[in-house]
PDB file of C-alpha atoms in Angstrom:
ATOM      1  CA  UNK A 590      70.070   7.591 -61.720  1.00 46.00           C
ATOM      2  CA  UNK A 591      71.309   6.020 -58.503  1.00 51.00           C
ATOM      3  CA  UNK A 592      69.032   6.449 -55.521  1.00 51.00           C
ATOM      4  CA  UNK A 593      69.914   5.531 -51.986  1.00 52.00           C
ATOM      5  CA  UNK A 594      67.664   5.918 -48.987  1.00 50.00           C
ATOM      6  CA  UNK A 595      69.544   6.435 -45.769  1.00 56.00           C
ATOM      7  CA  UNK A 596      67.406   5.642 -42.771  1.00 54.00           C
ATOM      8  CA  UNK A 597      67.171   8.439 -40.269  1.00 60.00           C
ATOM      9  CA  UNK A 598      69.256  10.979 -42.216  1.00 85.00           C
ATOM     10  CA  UNK A 599      67.615  14.382 -41.930  1.00 92.00           C
ATOM     11  CA  UNK A 600      68.017  17.235 -44.391  1.00 94.00           C
ATOM     12  CA  UNK A 601      70.257  19.033 -41.895  1.00 93.00           C
ATOM     13  CA  UNK A 602      72.465  15.936 -41.548  1.00 92.00           C
ATOM     14  CA  UNK A 603      72.571  15.551 -45.334  1.00 93.00           C
ATOM     15  CA  UNK A 604      73.780  19.142 -45.741  1.00 93.00           C
ATOM     16  CA  UNK A 605      76.686  18.416 -43.369  1.00 92.00           C
ATOM     17  CA  UNK A 606      78.003  15.531 -45.496  1.00 91.00           C
ATOM     18  CA  UNK A 607      81.288  16.257 -47.317  1.00 88.00           C
ATOM     19  CA  UNK A 608      80.449  14.222 -50.415  1.00 91.00           C
ATOM     20  CA  UNK A 609      77.214  15.997 -51.452  1.00 90.00           C
ATOM     21  CA  UNK A 610      78.963  18.531 -53.684  1.00 87.00           C
ATOM     22  CA  UNK A 611      81.181  16.054 -55.485  1.00 87.00           C
ATOM     23  CA  UNK A 612      80.685  15.987 -59.235  1.00 88.00           C
ATOM     24  CA  UNK A 613      78.055  15.005 -60.081  1.00 90.00           C
ATOM     25  CA  UNK A 614      76.205  16.443 -57.096  1.00 92.00           C
ATOM     26  CA  UNK A 615      73.814  14.694 -54.744  1.00 93.00           C
ATOM     27  CA  UNK A 616      70.263  15.864 -54.067  1.00 94.00           C
ATOM     28  CA  UNK A 617      67.984  15.244 -51.096  1.00 94.00           C
ATOM     29  CA  UNK A 618      64.383  14.548 -52.104  1.00 93.00           C
ATOM     30  CA  UNK A 619      61.712  12.794 -50.016  1.00 89.00           C
ATOM     31  CA  UNK A 620      64.294  11.555 -47.483  1.00 89.00           C
ATOM     32  CA  UNK A 621      66.336   9.962 -50.272  1.00 90.00           C
ATOM     33  CA  UNK A 622      69.811  10.861 -51.423  1.00 91.00           C
ATOM     34  CA  UNK A 623      69.929  10.901 -55.194  1.00 90.00           C
ATOM     35  CA  UNK A 624      73.054  11.438 -57.242  1.00 91.00           C
ATOM     36  CA  UNK A 625      72.598  13.408 -60.429  1.00 92.00           C
ATOM     37  CA  UNK A 626      73.921  11.720 -63.568  1.00 90.00           C
ATOM     38  CA  UNK A 627      77.266  12.797 -64.988  1.00 90.00           C
ATOM     39  CA  UNK A 628      76.553  15.262 -67.817  1.00 90.00           C
ATOM     40  CA  UNK A 629      77.336  14.293 -71.396  1.00 92.00           C
ATOM     41  CA  UNK A 630      78.362  16.600 -74.255  1.00 93.00           C
ATOM     42  CA  UNK A 631      74.839  17.798 -75.174  1.00 95.00           C
ATOM     43  CA  UNK A 632      74.061  18.652 -71.565  1.00 95.00           C
ATOM     44  CA  UNK A 633      77.378  20.404 -70.933  1.00 96.00           C
ATOM     45  CA  UNK A 634      77.324  22.421 -74.140  1.00 97.00           C
ATOM     46  CA  UNK A 635      73.760  23.669 -73.621  1.00 98.00           C
ATOM     47  CA  UNK A 636      74.453  24.470 -69.963  1.00 97.00           C
ATOM     48  CA  UNK A 637      77.568  26.556 -70.668  1.00 97.00           C
ATOM     49  CA  UNK A 638      76.119  28.427 -73.643  1.00 97.00           C
ATOM     50  CA  UNK A 639      72.714  29.130 -72.101  1.00 97.00           C
ATOM     51  CA  UNK A 640      74.036  30.353 -68.734  1.00 95.00           C
ATOM     52  CA  UNK A 641      76.470  32.656 -70.529  1.00 94.00           C
ATOM     53  CA  UNK A 642      73.752  33.931 -72.860  1.00 94.00           C
ATOM     54  CA  UNK A 643      71.385  34.639 -69.959  1.00 93.00           C
ATOM     55  CA  UNK A 644      74.112  36.574 -68.125  1.00 89.00           C
ATOM     56  CA  UNK A 645      74.863  38.668 -71.214  1.00 88.00           C
ATOM     57  CA  UNK A 646      71.155  39.357 -71.866  1.00 87.00           C
ATOM     58  CA  UNK A 647      70.405  40.792 -68.434  1.00 82.00           C
ATOM     59  CA  UNK A 648      69.239  44.357 -69.003  1.00 69.00           C
ATOM     60  CA  UNK A 649      71.319  47.116 -67.462  1.00 70.00           C
ATOM     61  CA  UNK A 650      70.186  47.834 -63.934  1.00 69.00           C
ATOM     62  CA  UNK A 651      68.365  44.515 -63.585  1.00 70.00           C
ATOM     63  CA  UNK A 652      69.414  42.667 -60.499  1.00 83.00           C
ATOM     64  CA  UNK A 653      69.521  38.995 -61.474  1.00 88.00           C
ATOM     65  CA  UNK A 654      72.362  36.512 -61.899  1.00 90.00           C
ATOM     66  CA  UNK A 655      72.625  33.091 -63.516  1.00 93.00           C
ATOM     67  CA  UNK A 656      74.418  30.198 -61.814  1.00 95.00           C
ATOM     68  CA  UNK A 657      75.170  26.635 -62.869  1.00 96.00           C
ATOM     69  CA  UNK A 658      74.940  23.689 -60.473  1.00 95.00           C
ATOM     70  CA  UNK A 659      74.226  25.857 -57.408  1.00 95.00           C
ATOM     71  CA  UNK A 660      72.627  23.989 -54.522  1.00 96.00           C
ATOM     72  CA  UNK A 661      69.149  25.255 -53.642  1.00 96.00           C
ATOM     73  CA  UNK A 662      67.689  24.114 -50.324  1.00 96.00           C
ATOM     74  CA  UNK A 663      63.983  24.747 -49.714  1.00 93.00           C
ATOM     75  CA  UNK A 664      61.594  23.250 -47.195  1.00 92.00           C
ATOM     76  CA  UNK A 665      62.479  19.545 -47.109  1.00 92.00           C
ATOM     77  CA  UNK A 666      64.583  19.359 -50.296  1.00 95.00           C
ATOM     78  CA  UNK A 667      68.080  20.175 -51.401  1.00 96.00           C
ATOM     79  CA  UNK A 668      68.378  20.187 -55.188  1.00 96.00           C
ATOM     80  CA  UNK A 669      70.986  21.276 -57.710  1.00 96.00           C
ATOM     81  CA  UNK A 670      69.377  22.699 -60.864  1.00 97.00           C
ATOM     82  CA  UNK A 671      71.528  22.754 -63.990  1.00 97.00           C
ATOM     83  CA  UNK A 672      70.983  26.516 -64.311  1.00 98.00           C
ATOM     84  CA  UNK A 673      69.161  28.871 -62.006  1.00 97.00           C
ATOM     85  CA  UNK A 674      68.551  32.591 -62.093  1.00 95.00           C
ATOM     86  CA  UNK A 675      68.227  34.483 -58.826  1.00 94.00           C
ATOM     87  CA  UNK A 676      67.575  38.025 -57.730  1.00 90.00           C
ATOM     88  CA  UNK A 677      70.830  39.516 -56.479  1.00 86.00           C
ATOM     89  CA  UNK A 678      69.225  41.256 -53.510  1.00 87.00           C
ATOM     90  CA  UNK A 679      68.431  37.810 -52.063  1.00 90.00           C
ATOM     91  CA  UNK A 680      72.004  36.500 -52.308  1.00 87.00           C
ATOM     92  CA  UNK A 681      73.854  36.674 -48.988  1.00 86.00           C
ATOM     93  CA  UNK A 682      77.088  38.666 -49.023  1.00 87.00           C
ATOM     94  CA  UNK A 683      80.125  38.303 -46.809  1.00 89.00           C
ATOM     95  CA  UNK A 684      81.713  41.126 -44.803  1.00 90.00           C
ATOM     96  CA  UNK A 685      83.665  42.254 -47.906  1.00 90.00           C
ATOM     97  CA  UNK A 686      80.500  42.573 -49.987  1.00 86.00           C
ATOM     98  CA  UNK A 687      81.312  39.467 -52.038  1.00 88.00           C
ATOM     99  CA  UNK A 688      78.877  36.653 -52.723  1.00 88.00           C
ATOM    100  CA  UNK A 689      78.845  34.150 -49.881  1.00 84.00           C
ATOM    101  CA  UNK A 690      80.434  30.971 -51.120  1.00 84.00           C
ATOM    102  CA  UNK A 691      77.493  28.782 -50.174  1.00 84.00           C
ATOM    103  CA  UNK A 692      74.225  27.250 -51.313  1.00 87.00           C
ATOM    104  CA  UNK A 693      71.055  29.319 -51.479  1.00 90.00           C
ATOM    105  CA  UNK A 694      68.087  28.820 -49.189  1.00 92.00           C
ATOM    106  CA  UNK A 695      65.408  30.509 -51.295  1.00 93.00           C
ATOM    107  CA  UNK A 696      63.642  29.895 -54.606  1.00 95.00           C
ATOM    108  CA  UNK A 697      65.299  30.961 -57.837  1.00 96.00           C
ATOM    109  CA  UNK A 698      63.088  33.045 -60.104  1.00 96.00           C
ATOM    110  CA  UNK A 699      63.977  30.753 -63.031  1.00 98.00           C
ATOM    111  CA  UNK A 700      65.133  27.142 -62.956  1.00 98.00           C
ATOM    112  CA  UNK A 701      66.442  25.252 -65.977  1.00 98.00           C
ATOM    113  CA  UNK A 702      67.065  21.518 -66.185  1.00 98.00           C
ATOM    114  CA  UNK A 703      68.712  19.740 -69.099  1.00 98.00           C
ATOM    115  CA  UNK A 704      67.575  16.141 -69.391  1.00 96.00           C
ATOM    116  CA  UNK A 705      70.391  13.604 -69.530  1.00 91.00           C
ATOM    117  CA  UNK A 706      69.901  10.338 -71.461  1.00 86.00           C
ATOM    118  CA  UNK A 707      69.863   8.187 -68.292  1.00 84.00           C
ATOM    119  CA  UNK A 708      67.737  10.595 -66.247  1.00 88.00           C
ATOM    120  CA  UNK A 709      64.034  10.099 -65.594  1.00 87.00           C
ATOM    121  CA  UNK A 710      61.937  13.078 -66.701  1.00 94.00           C
ATOM    122  CA  UNK A 711      59.495  12.508 -63.833  1.00 94.00           C
ATOM    123  CA  UNK A 712      62.049  13.300 -61.122  1.00 92.00           C
ATOM    124  CA  UNK A 713      63.318  16.380 -62.974  1.00 96.00           C
ATOM    125  CA  UNK A 714      59.773  17.653 -63.589  1.00 97.00           C
ATOM    126  CA  UNK A 715      59.007  17.068 -59.906  1.00 96.00           C
ATOM    127  CA  UNK A 716      61.944  19.321 -58.954  1.00 96.00           C
ATOM    128  CA  UNK A 717      60.769  22.052 -61.346  1.00 98.00           C
ATOM    129  CA  UNK A 718      57.210  21.871 -59.977  1.00 98.00           C
ATOM    130  CA  UNK A 719      58.551  21.973 -56.421  1.00 97.00           C
ATOM    131  CA  UNK A 720      60.421  25.190 -57.253  1.00 97.00           C
ATOM    132  CA  UNK A 721      57.280  26.697 -58.815  1.00 98.00           C
ATOM    133  CA  UNK A 722      55.271  25.833 -55.693  1.00 97.00           C
ATOM    134  CA  UNK A 723      57.858  27.749 -53.663  1.00 97.00           C
ATOM    135  CA  UNK A 724      58.041  30.992 -55.639  1.00 96.00           C
ATOM    136  CA  UNK A 725      59.879  30.269 -58.888  1.00 98.00           C
ATOM    137  CA  UNK A 726      58.352  32.140 -61.842  1.00 97.00           C
ATOM    138  CA  UNK A 727      59.638  30.033 -64.734  1.00 98.00           C
ATOM    139  CA  UNK A 728      60.935  26.511 -65.282  1.00 99.00           C
ATOM    140  CA  UNK A 729      62.399  24.950 -68.407  1.00 99.00           C
ATOM    141  CA  UNK A 730      63.124  21.287 -69.096  1.00 99.00           C
ATOM    142  CA  UNK A 731      65.378  20.977 -72.129  1.00 99.00           C
ATOM    143  CA  UNK A 732      65.278  17.615 -73.925  1.00 98.00           C
ATOM    144  CA  UNK A 733      68.056  17.451 -76.518  1.00 96.00           C
ATOM    145  CA  UNK A 734      67.007  13.972 -77.681  1.00 95.00           C
ATOM    146  CA  UNK A 735      63.478  15.069 -78.620  1.00 96.00           C
ATOM    147  CA  UNK A 736      64.572  18.637 -79.512  1.00 98.00           C
ATOM    148  CA  UNK A 737      61.855  20.164 -77.327  1.00 98.00           C
ATOM    149  CA  UNK A 738      61.708  22.477 -74.346  1.00 99.00           C
ATOM    150  CA  UNK A 739      58.954  22.010 -71.777  1.00 99.00           C
ATOM    151  CA  UNK A 740      57.977  25.281 -70.110  1.00 99.00           C
ATOM    152  CA  UNK A 741      56.423  25.449 -66.658  1.00 99.00           C
ATOM    153  CA  UNK A 742      54.850  28.600 -65.222  1.00 98.00           C
ATOM    154  CA  UNK A 743      52.668  29.138 -62.152  1.00 96.00           C
ATOM    155  CA  UNK A 744      48.956  28.752 -62.849  1.00 94.00           C
ATOM    156  CA  UNK A 745      49.527  27.976 -66.534  1.00 96.00           C
ATOM    157  CA  UNK A 746      49.415  24.608 -68.280  1.00 97.00           C
ATOM    158  CA  UNK A 747      52.632  22.923 -69.337  1.00 97.00           C
ATOM    159  CA  UNK A 748      53.617  24.027 -72.824  1.00 98.00           C
ATOM    160  CA  UNK A 749      56.042  22.267 -75.150  1.00 99.00           C
ATOM    161  CA  UNK A 750      58.079  24.502 -77.440  1.00 99.00           C
ATOM    162  CA  UNK A 751      59.567  23.277 -80.702  1.00 98.00           C
ATOM    163  CA  UNK A 752      61.664  24.603 -83.566  1.00 98.00           C
ATOM    164  CA  UNK A 753      61.217  28.370 -84.052  1.00 98.00           C
ATOM    165  CA  UNK A 754      58.725  29.111 -81.274  1.00 98.00           C
ATOM    166  CA  UNK A 755      60.001  31.951 -79.093  1.00 98.00           C
ATOM    167  CA  UNK A 756      60.458  30.781 -75.519  1.00 98.00           C
ATOM    168  CA  UNK A 757      59.113  32.756 -72.542  1.00 97.00           C
ATOM    169  CA  UNK A 758      61.742  34.525 -70.461  1.00 95.00           C
ATOM    170  CA  UNK A 759      61.557  36.254 -67.084  1.00 93.00           C
ATOM    171  CA  UNK A 760      61.096  40.021 -67.032  1.00 85.00           C
ATOM    172  CA  UNK A 761      64.011  42.353 -67.731  1.00 78.00           C
ATOM    173  CA  UNK A 762      66.052  39.843 -69.684  1.00 87.00           C
ATOM    174  CA  UNK A 763      66.245  40.599 -73.387  1.00 86.00           C
ATOM    175  CA  UNK A 764      66.636  37.125 -74.804  1.00 91.00           C
ATOM    176  CA  UNK A 765      64.506  36.249 -77.828  1.00 94.00           C
ATOM    177  CA  UNK A 766      65.449  32.584 -78.192  1.00 97.00           C
ATOM    178  CA  UNK A 767      63.924  29.455 -79.711  1.00 98.00           C
ATOM    179  CA  UNK A 768      64.539  25.726 -79.325  1.00 99.00           C
ATOM    180  CA  UNK A 769      66.269  25.776 -82.737  1.00 98.00           C
ATOM    181  CA  UNK A 770      68.700  28.406 -81.435  1.00 98.00           C
ATOM    182  CA  UNK A 771      69.514  26.281 -78.399  1.00 98.00           C
ATOM    183  CA  UNK A 772      69.856  22.984 -80.247  1.00 98.00           C
ATOM    184  CA  UNK A 773      72.042  24.601 -82.936  1.00 98.00           C
ATOM    185  CA  UNK A 774      74.783  24.780 -80.282  1.00 97.00           C
ATOM    186  CA  UNK A 775      75.108  21.002 -80.581  1.00 96.00           C
ATOM    187  CA  UNK A 776      76.483  21.322 -84.120  1.00 95.00           C
ATOM    188  CA  UNK A 777      80.004  22.269 -85.072  1.00 88.00           C
ATOM    189  CA  UNK A 778      79.795  24.800 -87.859  1.00 76.00           C
TER     190      UNK A 778
END
């Protein structure tokens, strides 16, 4: 992962840069600008399928939405989780009642990262922990190489889920899912 420190660039100045939302996106962490790695097939497949599955599993009347690659700026960081789930009453709307076409400036209730082969787990885990410290209820780190999912929750120890263990989900989403379910998407049947 390429990391460039730009001397004197504040978070506010970073957010004004045109290039930050190019694909792959740039993040601002500890006064450094870090470009996320370009996703590969495992990453892309899991991201598309899981975000779609979360959206379809939201219970009627529940006010949450899933987004992919949506910039989330909190405190002194601006990160772009692979998938995040937010409460709809926190999302700013424009004068027509449509979603504002912008980043969010609050914690998602659920953040999901999919580890890429050339990505360091430490930096990704740090982003998940940062979200948890700022109000996120659930964090997943999906590792398709190891076929595991690390689960982070406030005031609970890290837990690694394997094979047919049912993963924890946020309230009001009916989604009984296991690592085997998720990693099965990487096969063509």
